[in-house]
Amino acid sequence: MALSASLHLRQSQSLVMTPQLMQSIQLLQMTHLELNQFIAQEVEKNPLLEFQANDDLPGTPERGESTAGDEPAGDDFGAQDDLYDSATSPTSERLGEQLDADFANVFQDDTTPQRADAPELLGQWKSMPGGSEGEDYDLDDFVAGRKSLRETLTEQLPFALPAPSDRLIAQHLIDQLDDAGYLQADLGEVAERLGAAHTDVVRVLLTLQQFDPPGVFARSLGECLAIQLRARDRLDPAMEALLANLELLARRDFATLKKICGVDEEDLIDMLAEIRKLDPKPGTSFETSVSEAIVPDIVVRAAPDGSWMIELNPDALPRVLVNQDYFAKVSRGTQKNSADQAFLNECLQNANWLTRSLDQRARTIMKVATEIVRQQDAFLANGIGHLRPLNLKTVADAIKMHESTVSRVTSNKYMLTPRGLFELKYFFTVSIGSAEGGDSHSAEAVRHRIRTMIQEESAEAVLSDDDIVDVLKKAGIDLARRTVAKYREAMSIPSSVQRRREKRALAKAAGF
């Protein structure tokens, strides 16, 4: 067969992951904070993009719409606008004159300084409201900053250690503290590094252990508790023996602890109560990191007709606009085939793509949340005991989407319900079969039932894992004993032996 060149026409289909498609997928799984950071970067790069101000919002859409940048229905924004407009109308001004309600000249001396007695403060005064420049200011600038642990300890150094060499050693030890206030350094290495005697380092450390907050500069949990007990004059030989055997306390082996400490049960209970008053991490109270509140993406409210109103949270929706007027104005000043016009066209294309992607993201989140609410209606109405087993495939088939899309939507997205704030993944739980062949049970609902049963047990009727299995089987839940033990350990619930010992001790201490 002779070899020859020939042309063939072939038609095929293939899925190509374009950069824009990849970014759309990334937008879908971004959190609220990540999305705002991404949009801020895009606005900085693209001159046609701008954030939409609250006063530029369009008319109120119908309830349940999920377009990016829209405010949910349900609030009478028009009435609020009328209220504020009426407060600044000419009619209100004439009424104020009649009632002599003009306070503009009452406190003239307090609004503008007559003489600059302190010239260096004049610039700060002008930046205040009512100053000559009328600039705004941030109230956070006037909030006193919180002192860190190291600053608090450094302030106490001159009063406790007058010698410069001791203060040098102390400052080095302060730098070796972790966030909990524990000393993470070897004293021998510190003495060798500073060229000081080991006894001097130990002496300085003992002085530092008397600083506030009590318990700092400890090298172990037992030493931290001992420092605090010594400050309270409660460190007797029995308490020292207890601190030397904290592992027995963690295992709730009270019988062995009574023998080691040489005390009876009543004294041991008093010692445990004293330890509970101590702070095992004294440095954490000086933690300066700011806790960030979770912003829900979906808000679910009860409707008057018994159904559920599902809305996108406007605070979690980015408000981005494409400035078409600016594009038209700049385009008129550029040539049709110039590089500037090509840049503008690319910016316009990217801006339109971003707004469409944000709109599609909001609609997808709304679809998934609506189906979750429909599936978990009993949970919203009656509580966690009625949480149904649910998986990604069920939701994906109901809304005609792929499971991977539903998985991206439910990652780090939160729903505010009458039952509390939950991550969307919380509603997807493993199914546990029914003992009588009926409906399956949610694993989260079963864990909640186990926790409730253990909380309601008495000291004389503590339930073992086998007892819990029997109670669940009578309720129609088929669960193995090892699964009950796994759930119990995951909830940090001790065994029946430890619970019985602790409940009896508490009951005896209460006088029952």
XYZ file of C-alpha atoms in Angstrom:
512
model
C 0.000 0.000 0.000
C 1.534 3.288 -1.090
C 1.893 6.158 1.337
C 0.267 9.425 0.318
C -0.836 12.702 1.896
C -4.580 13.395 2.117
C -7.028 15.782 3.813
C -9.867 14.599 6.068
C -12.629 16.648 7.698
C -13.314 15.501 11.271
C -15.802 16.954 13.775
C -15.338 16.377 17.513
C -16.404 17.835 20.839
C -14.144 18.512 23.787
C -14.359 20.349 27.068
C -11.728 23.067 27.314
C -10.996 24.735 30.648
C -10.531 28.331 29.660
C -8.988 30.773 32.149
C -12.347 32.476 32.616
C -14.086 29.156 33.303
C -11.444 28.275 35.869
C -11.921 31.639 37.557
C -15.700 31.121 37.603
C -15.186 27.844 39.431
C -12.847 29.545 41.886
C -15.386 32.316 42.499
C -17.996 29.724 43.390
C -15.961 28.240 46.223
C -14.537 31.516 47.580
C -15.543 32.692 51.017
C -16.994 36.151 51.622
C -13.601 37.568 52.638
C -11.739 35.950 49.744
C -14.342 37.184 47.267
C -14.053 40.769 48.507
C -10.274 40.619 48.224
C -10.474 39.245 44.691
C -12.967 41.912 43.595
C -10.850 44.663 45.166
C -7.899 43.488 43.087
C -10.020 43.444 39.927
C -11.358 46.950 40.605
C -7.811 48.181 41.090
C -6.688 46.698 37.749
C -9.790 47.467 35.692
C -10.703 51.169 35.266
C -14.219 50.252 34.113
C -15.117 48.494 37.374
C -16.296 50.332 40.457
C -18.004 49.497 43.704
C -21.667 50.359 43.882
C -22.577 52.752 46.688
C -25.579 52.037 48.883
C -27.374 55.161 47.686
C -27.000 54.030 44.069
C -28.911 50.813 44.561
C -31.750 50.173 42.129
C -35.359 49.551 43.101
C -36.090 46.778 45.543
C -36.317 43.409 43.704
C -38.768 40.697 44.398
C -38.086 38.507 47.393
C -35.803 35.562 46.673
C -33.862 37.032 43.740
C -30.166 36.185 43.865
C -28.502 38.588 41.459
C -25.154 40.019 42.502
C -25.501 43.479 43.985
C -29.258 43.367 44.674
C -30.793 44.068 48.044
C -33.397 41.558 49.296
C -36.985 42.526 49.511
C -38.888 42.847 52.715
C -37.661 46.260 53.931
C -39.456 49.501 53.087
C -36.459 51.463 51.892
C -38.722 54.009 50.157
C -40.383 54.952 53.429
C -36.986 55.487 55.021
C -35.919 57.751 52.147
C -39.095 59.797 52.561
C -38.405 60.110 56.258
C -34.893 61.453 55.738
C -35.981 63.679 52.850
C -38.704 65.238 54.974
C -36.182 66.014 57.690
C -34.196 68.194 55.268
C -37.074 69.724 53.333
C -37.757 73.506 53.268
C -40.923 72.890 55.266
C -38.923 71.425 58.136
C -36.518 74.369 58.002
C -39.369 76.882 58.362
C -40.820 74.805 61.182
C -37.459 74.826 62.935
C -37.289 78.610 62.694
C -40.766 78.934 64.190
C -39.870 76.660 67.093
C -36.477 78.351 67.587
C -34.726 75.023 67.106
C -31.586 76.385 65.449
C -28.636 75.275 67.544
C -25.954 76.466 65.119
C -24.802 79.386 67.285
C -25.298 77.963 70.753
C -21.828 76.499 71.252
C -19.687 78.682 69.057
C -16.765 78.607 71.432
C -16.763 74.796 71.377
C -16.827 74.330 67.620
C -13.958 76.561 66.478
C -10.967 77.553 68.621
C -10.564 81.321 68.977
C -6.854 81.156 69.630
C -4.244 78.543 68.864
C -2.845 78.108 72.363
C -1.363 74.793 71.228
C -0.350 75.193 67.557
C 0.653 71.544 67.255
C -2.966 70.519 68.028
C -4.542 72.903 65.556
C -4.263 70.442 62.683
C -5.957 67.739 64.741
C -8.716 70.167 65.731
C -9.420 71.109 62.130
C -9.873 67.479 61.205
C -12.643 67.090 63.767
C -16.307 67.478 62.799
C -17.267 71.134 62.852
C -13.691 72.261 62.170
C -12.762 74.634 59.412
C -11.937 71.850 56.955
C -14.873 69.623 57.841
C -12.940 66.371 57.325
C -14.178 63.071 58.719
C -12.318 61.098 61.335
C -12.245 57.483 62.414
C -13.459 56.655 65.928
C -11.043 53.708 66.018
C -8.199 56.230 66.194
C -9.388 57.212 69.684
C -9.723 53.697 71.086
C -7.056 52.747 73.587
C -4.894 49.916 72.357
C -4.707 46.691 74.323
C -1.388 45.908 75.943
C 0.277 42.701 74.944
C 1.657 40.174 77.409
C 5.235 41.250 76.745
C 4.422 44.930 77.267
C 2.713 44.149 80.574
C 5.684 42.144 81.811
C 8.229 44.711 80.605
C 6.499 47.442 82.612
C 7.010 45.393 85.801
C 10.741 44.848 85.270
C 12.137 48.080 86.811
C 10.228 47.536 90.053
C 11.368 43.927 90.571
C 14.861 43.858 89.017
C 16.892 47.031 89.559
C 20.184 45.575 88.258
C 20.760 46.100 84.490
C 22.244 42.611 84.092
C 19.159 41.023 85.650
C 16.880 43.075 83.423
C 18.837 41.892 80.383
C 18.287 38.256 81.389
C 14.623 38.955 82.143
C 14.066 40.633 78.769
C 15.566 37.618 77.029
C 13.271 35.274 78.964
C 10.256 37.440 78.095
C 11.110 37.040 74.423
C 11.022 33.243 74.868
C 7.390 33.154 76.053
C 4.709 31.609 73.871
C 1.165 32.943 73.461
C -0.041 30.969 76.503
C 2.618 32.516 78.786
C 4.824 29.410 79.037
C 8.616 29.654 78.886
C 9.948 27.822 75.846
C 13.666 27.971 76.589
C 16.379 25.923 78.256
C 17.936 27.824 81.153
C 21.367 26.335 80.492
C 21.335 27.547 76.887
C 20.138 30.985 78.003
C 23.001 31.259 80.521
C 25.549 30.180 77.905
C 24.185 32.554 75.265
C 24.192 35.577 77.611
C 27.431 34.677 79.366
C 25.687 34.687 82.741
C 25.812 32.256 85.621
C 23.156 29.548 85.681
C 22.222 30.485 89.234
C 21.561 34.089 88.153
C 19.221 32.918 85.398
C 17.326 30.698 87.832
C 17.097 33.545 90.359
C 15.713 35.923 87.723
C 13.226 33.298 86.572
C 11.909 32.809 90.107
C 11.393 36.565 90.343
C 9.608 36.677 86.991
C 7.262 33.898 88.099
C 5.862 36.337 90.675
C 4.720 38.777 87.980
C 1.158 39.348 86.890
C -0.705 37.512 85.506
C -0.054 34.663 87.979
C 1.249 31.542 86.273
C 3.485 33.125 83.626
C 7.015 31.836 82.975
C 5.964 28.290 83.848
C 7.626 25.436 81.975
C 4.803 22.922 82.413
C 1.146 22.797 83.332
C 1.926 21.552 86.827
C 4.353 24.418 87.451
C 1.811 26.948 86.100
C -0.848 25.716 88.525
C 1.681 25.558 91.365
C 2.646 29.222 90.844
C -0.987 30.306 91.064
C -1.654 28.149 94.120
C 1.453 29.497 95.824
C 0.186 33.040 95.243
C -3.076 32.022 96.959
C -1.214 30.271 99.798
C -2.853 26.972 98.852
C 0.199 24.939 97.836
C 0.362 22.321 100.604
C 1.998 18.840 100.320
C -1.289 17.205 99.296
C -1.770 19.722 96.474
C 1.841 19.215 95.339
C 1.204 15.478 95.124
C -1.926 16.134 93.072
C -0.061 18.411 90.644
C 2.635 15.774 90.236
C -0.016 13.277 89.060
C -2.160 15.320 86.700
C -2.356 12.381 84.281
C -4.410 10.499 86.891
C -6.700 13.505 87.172
C -7.152 13.499 83.389
C -8.195 9.831 83.600
C -10.499 10.634 86.546
C -8.759 7.998 88.665
C -9.894 9.535 91.939
C -9.283 6.399 94.003
C -5.561 6.388 93.203
C -5.324 10.144 93.738
C -6.787 9.818 97.248
C -4.104 7.291 98.166
C -1.257 9.349 96.683
C -2.381 12.635 98.235
C -3.333 11.047 101.551
C -6.743 12.740 101.719
C -10.311 11.570 101.916
C -12.941 12.035 99.235
C -14.256 15.326 100.624
C -10.800 16.909 100.717
C -10.085 15.692 97.191
C -13.270 17.332 95.935
C -12.216 20.611 97.567
C -8.794 20.353 95.918
C -10.350 19.748 92.506
C -12.647 22.738 92.980
C -9.607 24.869 93.791
C -7.824 23.735 90.633
C -10.854 24.549 88.490
C -10.533 28.194 89.547
C -7.007 28.427 88.085
C -6.032 29.571 84.597
C -3.993 26.930 82.729
C -3.046 29.456 80.016
C -2.534 32.857 81.680
C -1.153 34.494 78.534
C -4.211 33.970 76.368
C -6.078 36.846 78.062
C -3.610 39.226 76.390
C -4.182 37.838 72.922
C -4.452 40.754 70.511
C -5.823 38.924 67.480
C -9.229 40.174 66.399
C -11.992 37.595 66.188
C -13.885 37.874 62.927
C -17.610 37.357 62.901
C -19.054 34.946 60.356
C -21.194 36.642 57.741
C -24.026 34.311 56.621
C -24.551 33.951 52.900
C -28.181 32.834 53.229
C -30.871 34.050 55.619
C -33.885 31.802 56.289
C -36.987 33.186 58.009
C -40.390 31.724 58.793
C -43.143 32.959 56.476
C -46.652 33.771 57.732
C -48.119 30.887 55.706
C -45.875 28.310 57.435
C -43.259 28.063 54.678
C -39.720 29.458 54.702
C -38.470 32.688 53.159
C -34.968 32.206 51.721
C -32.936 35.295 50.929
C -29.394 36.094 49.991
C -27.703 38.186 52.643
C -27.051 41.629 51.100
C -23.972 42.065 53.302
C -22.385 39.029 51.640
C -23.165 40.174 48.084
C -20.481 42.243 46.338
C -21.826 45.340 44.623
C -19.876 45.882 41.396
C -20.858 48.034 38.425
C -19.472 48.444 34.901
C -19.027 52.123 34.134
C -20.378 52.265 30.583
C -20.358 56.080 30.527
C -16.644 56.186 31.242
C -15.997 53.586 28.529
C -17.963 55.593 25.955
C -16.241 58.839 26.946
C -12.725 57.384 26.695
C -13.505 55.493 23.489
C -14.389 58.732 21.731
C -10.890 60.020 22.345
C -9.042 56.962 21.013
C -8.510 55.630 17.528
C -10.497 52.598 16.466
C -7.548 50.252 15.927
C -5.183 51.676 18.510
C -3.670 49.817 21.449
C -5.654 51.986 23.854
C -8.929 50.914 22.274
C -7.876 47.272 22.445
C -7.093 47.714 26.133
C -10.489 49.292 26.765
C -12.274 46.492 24.936
C -10.417 43.903 27.007
C -11.292 45.733 30.222
C -14.948 45.908 29.182
C -15.001 42.199 28.379
C -13.423 41.289 31.717
C -15.773 43.593 33.612
C -18.855 42.111 31.951
C -17.575 38.610 32.620
C -17.030 39.390 36.321
C -20.525 40.798 36.808
C -22.088 37.811 35.022
C -19.994 35.402 37.089
C -21.038 37.071 40.337
C -24.663 36.935 39.241
C -24.366 33.244 38.375
C -22.595 32.551 41.674
C -25.423 34.151 43.640
C -28.073 32.231 41.695
C -26.269 28.922 42.217
C -25.959 29.511 45.964
C -29.659 30.366 46.059
C -30.628 27.151 44.235
C -28.563 24.936 46.530
C -29.800 26.691 49.679
C -33.427 26.438 48.556
C -33.131 22.702 48.013
C -31.395 22.218 51.374
C -34.205 24.062 53.132
C -36.766 21.945 51.302
C -35.006 18.739 52.333
C -34.430 19.819 55.958
C -37.807 21.439 56.603
C -38.401 19.195 59.640
C -35.095 20.255 61.191
C -35.937 23.956 60.889
C -39.368 23.387 62.396
C -38.626 20.859 65.159
C -34.890 20.811 65.881
C -31.864 18.616 65.448
C -33.695 15.434 66.334
C -35.492 15.685 62.977
C -32.401 16.241 60.819
C -32.681 14.025 57.744
C -29.762 12.180 56.132
C -28.685 14.030 52.990
C -25.895 13.733 50.444
C -24.568 15.872 47.617
C -26.036 13.653 44.891
C -29.591 14.166 46.134
C -29.273 17.943 45.972
C -27.375 17.859 42.664
C -30.049 15.720 40.988
C -32.832 17.959 42.293
C -31.343 21.193 40.918
C -29.831 19.589 37.754
C -26.226 20.351 38.625
C -23.064 18.336 39.126
C -22.048 17.097 42.566
C -18.749 18.971 42.367
C -20.673 22.236 41.902
C -22.796 21.544 44.982
C -19.658 20.666 46.928
C -18.029 23.976 46.009
C -21.147 25.915 46.956
C -21.440 24.295 50.378
C -17.774 24.862 51.301
C -17.348 27.744 53.761
C -20.846 29.075 53.102
C -23.158 29.705 56.055
C -26.910 29.821 56.545
C -28.624 31.817 59.269
C -31.765 29.974 60.408
C -34.159 30.262 63.358
C -32.162 27.342 64.817
C -28.862 29.180 64.615
C -25.980 29.709 62.212
C -24.847 26.591 60.336
C -22.394 25.816 57.589
C -24.139 24.381 54.547
C -22.124 21.195 54.898
C -23.724 20.666 58.326
C -26.959 19.581 56.636
C -25.210 16.730 54.785
C -24.945 13.789 57.183
C -24.440 10.053 56.944
C -27.496 7.844 56.827
C -27.998 5.268 59.600
C -30.358 2.412 58.866
C -33.567 1.819 60.769
C -33.935 -1.266 62.945
C -37.515 -1.782 61.740
C -36.905 -1.094 58.056
C -38.401 2.407 58.153
C -36.864 5.738 57.280
C -33.150 6.200 57.829
C -31.767 8.424 60.553
C -29.186 11.178 60.366
C -25.865 10.545 62.086
C -25.926 14.052 63.597
C -29.405 13.452 65.011
C -28.245 10.144 66.520
C -25.223 11.829 68.133
C -27.531 14.458 69.583
C -29.774 11.734 71.012
C -26.784 9.972 72.587
C -25.583 13.238 74.119
C -29.051 13.963 75.517
C -29.358 10.475 77.023
C -26.013 10.802 78.790
C -26.823 14.286 80.117
C -30.090 13.053 81.616
C -28.645 9.949 83.323
C -28.281 9.858 87.105
C -25.391 8.669 89.246
C -27.252 5.453 90.086
C -28.285 4.687 86.508
C -25.307 5.438 84.276
C -25.757 4.030 80.782
C -23.049 1.844 79.302
C -22.460 1.639 75.549
C -24.483 -1.579 75.413
C -27.370 0.109 77.244
C -27.294 2.971 74.736
C -27.405 0.466 71.870
C -30.495 -1.199 73.383
C -32.272 2.141 73.922
C -31.533 3.219 70.361
C -32.729 -0.106 68.955
C -36.046 0.291 70.788
C -36.322 3.722 69.137
C -35.788 2.132 65.713
C -32.105 3.028 65.266
C -29.806 0.155 64.334
C -26.334 1.032 65.616
C -23.351 -1.126 66.592
C -21.670 -0.798 69.971
C -18.333 0.296 68.452
C -20.158 3.059 66.562
C -21.701 4.303 69.814
C -18.248 4.311 71.427
C -16.832 6.206 68.421
C -19.569 8.853 68.602
C -19.145 9.169 72.376
C -15.379 9.657 72.138
C -15.801 12.179 69.304
C -18.031 14.240 71.612
C -15.374 14.036 74.410
C -17.725 12.053 76.673
C -15.917 9.718 79.112
C -16.799 6.064 79.594
C -19.596 4.879 81.871
C -17.129 3.951 84.638
C -15.591 7.411 84.681
C -18.983 9.117 84.489
C -20.341 7.044 87.383
C -17.320 7.903 89.548
C -17.571 11.615 88.756
C -21.351 11.832 89.214
C -21.164 10.115 92.604
C -18.433 12.486 93.723
C -20.447 15.511 92.629
C -23.597 14.167 94.265
C -21.760 13.588 97.532
C -20.248 17.060 97.423
C -23.729 18.525 96.905
C -25.004 16.648 99.954
C -27.337 14.228 98.189
